[in-house]
């Protein structure tokens, strides 16, 4: 007889019922081979006495294992481990030292291009990546619109499976909004709703890129876009970015030397430097796309916030040959938690993206998509954009004044024409990763600059998001930044 009192450890200090604990532990003994196939188990009274528990607890555990097929009952003979179970294979030393909650027993390839730290929205004082202030979001109006979804129309239709293209109501409202504000000439058939820009980039890269294809982007760019291209098997090549945006002459030279499948660009406010692509370069870029046949992937991540007159219309507004794929989202316009984005393209591509989306994410969030569509229809979203634009303009001017007066000798920047962040370049002797660590110890979150340089390079510039902080919070943040940058005992300020 096995020493069940030693092998089985039951406790009342957990919410798991005793019979479940007993069933699970007996099952583990069977799977490990400690209890062999065909072995007779002690009667319920005997095992209950050994474990000092109620007999009914043992009966319930045995019944559970019988239902799962681990045990079999023979009338008049007792309860046995099922005969059909295979004999456990001897475990190697390697398998014995593996922690199965950490490492699987099989191998898999870890992709180096995916090993990029994920930066979450920080709490407290911050210079983030350029996020909106969620405190300004029309949350009450959105909540009301969200609740109305359950009272509108057919319940079976609204809470069942939905269109892989996205909610038709939001597609209609977005098409109208984009036509009015961005000069596009599209209909709902040209719009695919996604769970943010990242999903749109992933779908497009998986659809348009094949192993060995070339995607071209700026020398400094959004890492996530490059990661998606690499995930699709494409090669990522870069061209310089200067004070006027992407160097299209360098792009033309590259296209003359080899085929290019796609060009990823953020022309309105280049990520991360915030510069706007000059008008002549925009025209040349469209001409090159038509000449060489590459897709222009335009990421217009913060079009709604431009402070110097009217925003420059996107490349997609001047596209007459179907070369531009245009993406955007509510993430930068409202708040990152609202995972609603969109892809705009010829309907044939939109349909193919929807087919691919089906095997990744069957559909989005119809209730949320409907609610956001309502905010567009009622004009609430436009009112939010106007209010947020005024607020962010004031915060841009305030941070520019603070940095100019407090840190003029330590960093330089150009006040951005739009967007939610500025691009600051520190003096060469500042160790930005160390600076970020010291700032964090004092309650200020800011970038180390490492995401914007190649491995092994020393960063000198960072994005400093200002929109998510009030003017008082910006003042506190700059005070901490000044302290860690200029302090006489600050190691971050010396090599």
C-alpha positions as a printed Julia matrix, in Angstrom:
495×3 Matrix{Float64}:
   0.0    0.0     0.0
   1.4    3.4    -1.01
   1.86   6.01    1.74
  -1.04   8.18    0.6
  -0.92  10.29    3.75
   2.57  11.38    2.68
   1.95  11.62   -1.06
  -1.27  13.63   -0.78
  -1.15  17.05    0.84
  -4.61  18.55    1.35
  -5.23  21.91    2.96
  -8.19  24.03    4.0
  -6.13  27.22    3.59
  -7.28  27.63   -0.01
 -10.57  28.22   -1.8
 -10.11  24.99   -3.81
 -12.46  22.3    -2.4
 -10.8   19.3    -0.78
 -12.28  16.84   -3.27
 -10.83  18.89   -6.16
  -7.42  18.94   -4.49
  -7.61  15.17   -3.96
  -8.72  14.56   -7.55
  -5.94  16.74   -8.95
  -3.21  15.15   -6.82
  -4.33  11.59   -7.57
  -4.36  12.51  -11.25
  -0.78  13.78  -10.96
   0.29  10.5    -9.35
  -1.31   8.59  -12.22
   0.33  10.74  -14.88
   3.72  10.41  -13.18
   3.4    6.62  -13.05
   3.4    6.47   -9.25
  -0.02   4.9    -9.6
   0.31   2.37  -12.42
  -2.33   1.32  -14.94
  -4.64  -1.3   -13.41
  -3.49  -0.58   -9.84
  -6.22  -0.9    -7.19
  -6.92   2.17   -5.07
  -7.85   1.96   -1.39
 -11.54   1.98   -0.56
 -13.13   5.32    0.19
 -13.42   4.62    3.95
  -9.78   3.51    4.23
  -8.38   6.47    2.28
 -10.59   8.89    4.2
  -9.24   7.51    7.47
  -5.63   7.8     6.25
  -6.14  11.42    5.2
  -8.42  12.36    8.12
 -11.13  13.66    5.83
 -14.78  12.89    5.23
 -15.47   9.73    3.22
 -17.8   11.68    0.91
 -14.82  13.83   -0.1
 -13.01  10.7    -1.32
 -16.13   9.48   -3.12
 -16.47  12.84   -4.92
 -12.79  12.76   -5.95
 -13.07   9.21   -7.25
 -16.24  10.11   -9.18
 -14.41  13.06  -10.76
 -11.53  10.86  -11.9
 -13.93   8.2   -13.14
 -15.69  10.83  -15.27
 -12.34  11.98  -16.67
 -11.34   8.41  -17.58
  -8.39   8.13  -15.2
 -10.11   5.49  -13.05
 -12.4    2.55  -13.67
 -14.83   0.87  -11.28
 -15.25  -2.9   -11.12
 -18.39  -4.03   -9.36
 -17.6   -5.86   -6.15
 -13.83  -5.46   -6.64
 -13.21  -1.74   -6.05
 -11.72   1.24   -7.89
  -8.69   0.89  -10.16
  -6.42   3.07  -12.26
  -7.69   2.73  -15.85
  -6.09  -0.17  -17.77
  -5.79   1.71  -21.07
  -3.26   4.28  -19.79
   0.21   4.04  -21.39
   3.24   3.38  -19.23
   4.99   6.71  -18.49
   8.27   7.08  -20.32
  11.38   7.56  -18.16
  12.17  11.23  -17.8
  15.59  12.5   -18.72
  17.64  14.64  -16.39
  17.0   17.59  -18.72
  13.25  17.26  -18.42
  13.48  16.97  -14.66
  15.17  20.36  -14.21
  12.85  22.31  -16.56
  10.25  24.49  -14.88
   7.19  23.94  -17.1
   5.67  27.24  -16.0
   8.69  29.02  -17.51
  10.09  26.9   -20.33
   8.23  24.41  -22.55
   9.59  20.95  -23.11
   9.81  21.62  -26.86
  11.92  24.1   -28.8
  10.78  27.24  -30.57
  12.53  30.05  -32.39
  12.79  33.37  -30.57
  12.74  36.24  -33.05
  15.39  38.87  -32.25
  13.48  41.7   -33.97
  10.62  41.26  -31.48
  12.83  41.75  -28.42
  12.06  45.43  -28.04
  10.95  46.75  -24.64
   7.3   47.77  -24.43
   6.83  51.16  -22.85
   3.56  51.46  -20.95
   1.77  54.68  -20.09
   3.62  55.9   -16.99
   1.93  57.12  -13.83
   2.88  60.39  -12.19
   5.08  62.97  -13.85
   6.14  62.04  -17.35
   7.5   63.04  -20.72
   5.88  60.2   -22.63
   6.01  59.22  -26.3
   3.36  61.76  -27.24
   0.07  60.57  -25.77
  -3.19  62.47  -25.36
  -4.55  63.47  -21.97
  -7.24  60.9   -21.17
  -8.71  63.42  -18.71
  -9.88  65.46  -21.7
 -11.57  62.53  -23.44
 -15.38  62.69  -23.81
 -15.81  59.74  -21.46
 -19.33  60.58  -20.24
 -20.61  61.01  -23.78
 -18.85  57.82  -24.87
 -20.34  55.9   -21.93
 -23.83  57.1   -22.85
 -23.35  56.11  -26.48
 -21.95  52.76  -25.4
 -25.0   52.06  -23.21
 -27.35  53.0   -26.01
 -25.97  50.13  -28.08
 -27.84  47.64  -25.91
 -31.12  49.5   -26.47
 -30.76  49.95  -30.22
 -32.16  47.51  -32.77
 -31.94  43.73  -32.8
 -30.14  42.21  -29.8
 -29.28  39.01  -31.65
 -27.59  40.96  -34.41
 -25.81  43.44  -32.14
 -24.34  40.88  -29.75
 -23.55  38.16  -32.27
 -20.71  37.88  -34.76
 -20.15  41.03  -36.8
 -18.57  42.16  -40.05
 -14.81  41.55  -40.25
 -14.5   44.95  -41.91
 -15.75  46.7   -38.75
 -19.07  48.19  -37.71
 -20.8   49.63  -40.81
 -21.99  52.7   -38.89
 -18.46  53.7   -37.85
 -17.1   52.99  -41.33
 -19.72  55.33  -42.75
 -19.03  58.06  -40.19
 -15.25  57.76  -40.57
 -15.44  57.94  -44.35
 -17.44  61.15  -44.07
 -15.07  62.58  -41.42
 -11.94  61.76  -43.4
 -13.41  63.24  -46.56
 -14.26  66.48  -44.75
 -11.04  66.9   -42.77
  -8.39  65.23  -44.93
  -9.61  65.81  -48.45
 -10.09  62.12  -49.19
 -12.65  60.86  -51.69
 -13.69  57.54  -50.21
 -16.73  55.55  -49.12
 -17.3   52.97  -46.37
 -15.99  50.24  -48.71
 -12.56  51.88  -48.49
 -12.4   51.68  -44.68
 -11.34  48.77  -42.47
 -11.74  49.19  -38.71
  -8.88  47.76  -36.65
  -7.83  47.63  -33.01
  -5.37  50.48  -33.5
  -2.61  51.46  -35.89
  -0.4   48.5   -34.96
  -3.0   46.02  -36.14
  -3.42  47.92  -39.4
   0.33  47.88  -40.02
   0.48  44.16  -39.25
  -2.34  43.31  -41.64
  -0.89  45.43  -44.44
   2.64  44.04  -44.03
   1.39  40.47  -43.97
  -0.71  41.09  -47.09
   1.66  43.14  -49.25
   5.12  41.94  -48.22
   6.76  38.64  -49.06
  10.11  37.24  -47.86
  12.91  39.18  -49.52
  10.79  42.24  -50.37
  12.2   45.63  -49.46
  10.49  48.12  -47.19
  12.07  51.56  -47.0
  11.65  53.92  -44.07
  13.47  56.81  -42.44
  16.83  56.35  -40.75
  15.03  56.96  -37.48
  11.49  55.67  -37.48
   8.81  53.88  -35.49
  10.3   50.55  -34.42
   6.95  48.77  -34.5
   6.58  49.39  -38.23
  10.02  47.91  -38.92
   9.26  44.94  -36.67
   6.12  44.15  -38.65
   8.0   44.3   -41.93
  10.69  41.97  -40.58
   8.01  39.62  -39.25
   6.68  39.35  -42.81
  10.19  38.41  -43.99
  10.98  41.73  -45.64
  14.3   43.56  -45.6
  14.17  47.01  -44.03
  16.32  49.66  -45.7
  16.57  53.26  -44.58
  17.11  56.67  -46.12
  18.06  59.85  -44.25
  15.61  62.21  -42.55
  16.48  65.9   -42.28
  14.72  69.08  -41.19
  12.34  68.77  -44.16
  11.44  65.11  -43.62
  12.31  62.0   -45.6
  15.08  62.48  -48.2
  13.2   61.55  -51.38
  16.3   62.02  -53.57
  18.01  59.28  -51.57
  14.87  57.18  -52.01
  14.95  57.75  -55.77
  18.59  56.6   -55.91
  17.71  53.47  -53.94
  14.76  52.68  -56.22
  17.01  53.01  -59.27
  19.33  50.37  -57.84
  16.83  47.75  -56.68
  13.11  46.97  -56.48
  11.21  48.5   -53.56
   7.89  47.04  -52.48
   6.75  49.53  -49.86
   7.74  52.85  -48.29
   6.58  53.53  -44.72
   6.29  57.22  -43.92
   4.81  59.6   -41.34
   4.77  62.77  -43.45
   2.55  65.0   -41.34
   4.71  64.88  -38.22
   7.6   62.53  -38.82
   8.05  60.0   -36.04
  10.03  60.59  -33.9
  11.43  63.97  -34.95
   8.01  65.71  -35.56
   9.19  67.5   -38.77
   6.68  67.96  -41.6
   7.48  66.62  -45.06
   7.96  69.56  -47.42
   5.43  70.05  -50.24
   7.85  69.4   -53.1
   8.98  66.17  -51.48
   5.36  65.07  -51.13
   4.77  65.49  -54.85
   8.03  63.73  -55.71
   7.16  60.85  -53.39
   3.84  60.27  -55.16
   5.61  60.42  -58.53
   8.19  57.86  -57.39
   5.45  55.52  -56.16
   3.76  55.7   -59.56
   7.06  55.34  -61.43
   8.46  52.38  -59.49
   5.18  50.77  -58.43
   5.76  50.64  -54.67
   3.02  51.03  -52.08
   3.14  54.19  -50.0
   2.21  53.34  -46.42
   1.13  56.63  -44.84
   0.81  56.56  -41.03
  -1.01  59.75  -40.04
  -0.95  59.12  -36.31
  -1.76  62.63  -35.0
  -3.26  64.56  -37.9
  -5.98  66.12  -35.73
  -3.52  68.2   -33.72
  -1.75  70.77  -35.89
  -1.06  74.25  -34.48
   0.33  76.2   -37.43
  -2.76  77.01  -39.48
  -4.64  74.21  -41.2
  -3.03  70.76  -41.28
  -1.3   69.8   -44.5
  -3.48  67.33  -46.36
  -2.2   63.75  -46.37
  -0.58  62.08  -49.35
  -3.72  59.97  -49.7
  -5.7   63.07  -50.64
  -3.56  63.57  -53.75
  -3.29  59.89  -54.69
  -4.81  59.33  -58.14
  -3.36  55.91  -58.87
  -4.26  53.88  -55.76
  -0.69  53.78  -54.43
  -1.32  55.01  -50.86
  -2.45  52.92  -47.89
  -3.54  55.33  -45.17
  -3.76  54.42  -41.46
  -4.8   56.25  -38.3
  -6.44  55.62  -34.95
  -8.31  56.99  -31.96
  -5.3   56.22  -29.77
  -3.64  59.6   -30.22
  -6.93  61.45  -30.68
  -8.78  60.23  -27.57
  -6.89  57.74  -25.38
  -4.74  54.62  -25.88
  -7.29  52.41  -24.11
  -9.77  52.89  -26.98
  -8.41  50.31  -29.4
 -10.06  51.62  -32.56
  -8.05  52.4   -35.66
  -8.62  52.32  -39.4
  -7.0   51.49  -42.71
  -8.04  53.38  -45.84
  -7.21  51.85  -49.22
  -8.82  50.7   -52.49
 -11.72  48.36  -51.69
  -9.99  45.31  -53.23
  -7.18  45.6   -50.68
  -9.61  46.36  -47.85
 -11.49  43.13  -48.6
  -8.27  41.11  -48.56
  -7.2   42.7   -45.27
 -10.6   41.79  -43.8
 -10.1   38.16  -44.88
  -6.74  38.07  -43.11
  -8.11  39.84  -40.08
 -10.67  37.05  -39.71
  -8.02  34.5   -38.72
  -6.26  36.91  -36.33
  -9.14  38.7   -34.65
 -12.61  37.61  -35.82
 -13.97  41.1   -35.29
 -13.36  44.2   -33.27
 -15.59  45.63  -30.55
 -18.92  46.4   -32.24
 -20.33  48.18  -29.19
 -17.33  50.5   -28.87
 -17.19  51.08  -32.62
 -20.88  51.98  -32.64
 -20.39  54.35  -29.7
 -17.51  56.17  -31.39
 -19.56  56.35  -34.58
 -22.3   58.07  -32.58
 -19.83  60.64  -31.26
 -18.87  61.46  -34.83
 -22.5   61.67  -35.92
 -23.5   64.01  -33.05
 -20.43  66.22  -33.51
 -19.09  65.39  -30.05
 -15.85  64.04  -31.47
 -15.22  67.24  -33.43
 -15.9   69.3   -30.3
 -13.39  67.15  -28.44
 -10.77  67.71  -31.14
 -11.26  71.5   -30.97
 -11.06  71.55  -27.17
  -8.03  69.27  -27.06
  -6.28  71.27  -29.8
  -6.56  74.48  -27.77
  -5.34  72.74  -24.63
  -2.41  71.03  -26.31
  -1.39  74.25  -28.05
  -1.13  75.95  -24.66
   0.89  73.05  -23.28
   3.22  73.05  -26.29
   3.95  76.73  -25.83
   4.4   76.28  -22.1
   6.9   73.42  -22.37
   8.79  75.31  -25.07
   9.08  78.35  -22.81
  10.15  76.21  -19.83
  12.86  74.34  -21.73
  14.17  77.55  -23.3
  14.45  79.32  -19.96
  15.57  76.44  -17.74
  17.61  74.12  -19.96
  18.8   76.25  -22.88
  22.43  75.2   -22.4
  21.63  71.5   -22.07
  19.28  70.69  -24.9
  17.96  72.08  -28.17
  14.65  71.63  -29.96
  12.44  73.1   -32.63
   8.95  73.96  -31.48
   6.78  71.5   -33.42
   4.08  72.72  -35.8
   1.78  70.02  -34.46
   1.57  66.74  -32.64
   1.8   65.82  -28.99
   5.58  65.7   -28.46
   8.76  67.58  -29.28
  12.15  66.2   -30.3
  14.89  67.31  -27.9
  18.62  66.85  -28.51
  20.83  66.96  -25.42
  24.43  68.08  -25.22
  26.86  65.32  -26.26
  28.18  64.54  -22.77
  24.77  63.65  -21.34
  24.25  59.92  -20.83
  20.53  59.68  -21.63
  19.93  56.12  -20.31
  21.54  57.11  -17.0
  19.61  60.38  -17.03
  16.34  58.47  -17.45
  17.2   56.21  -14.51
  17.99  59.15  -12.24
  14.84  60.98  -13.29
  12.77  57.87  -12.56
  14.2   57.71   -9.04
  12.82  61.22   -8.49
   9.39  60.4    -9.92
   9.8   61.54  -13.53
   9.39  59.1   -16.42
  11.13  59.87  -19.71
  12.67  57.96  -22.58
  16.24  56.71  -22.55
  16.51  57.48  -26.27
  17.58  53.88  -26.97
  14.49  52.99  -29.06
  15.58  55.55  -31.67
  19.18  54.43  -32.26
  20.8   51.26  -33.51
  22.07  48.75  -30.91
  25.37  49.9   -29.48
  24.87  53.55  -30.4
  24.67  56.28  -27.77
  21.41  58.26  -28.0
  21.42  62.05  -27.84
  17.75  62.82  -28.6
  14.41  61.83  -27.11
  10.73  62.45  -27.73
   9.22  64.54  -24.96
   5.46  64.2   -24.92
   3.78  67.22  -23.36
   0.08  66.79  -24.17
  -0.79  64.37  -21.37
   0.45  66.73  -18.62
  -1.05  69.93  -17.26
   1.06  73.1   -17.21
   1.67  72.64  -13.48
   2.78  69.06  -14.06
   5.09  70.19  -16.86
   6.71  72.69  -14.5
   7.38  69.97  -11.94
   8.72  67.67  -14.62
  11.11  70.28  -16.0
  12.34  71.05  -12.47
  13.31  67.39  -12.0
  14.86  67.22  -15.48
  16.92  70.33  -14.72
  18.06  68.83  -11.43
  19.3   65.57  -12.93
  20.81  67.23  -16.01
  22.68  70.07  -14.33
  23.37  68.7   -10.84
  27.06  68.96   -9.84
  27.12  65.37   -8.59
  25.08  63.97  -11.45
  26.87  61.09  -13.16
  24.46  61.3   -16.08
  25.96  64.66  -17.05
  29.49  63.28  -17.4
  31.07  60.54  -19.49
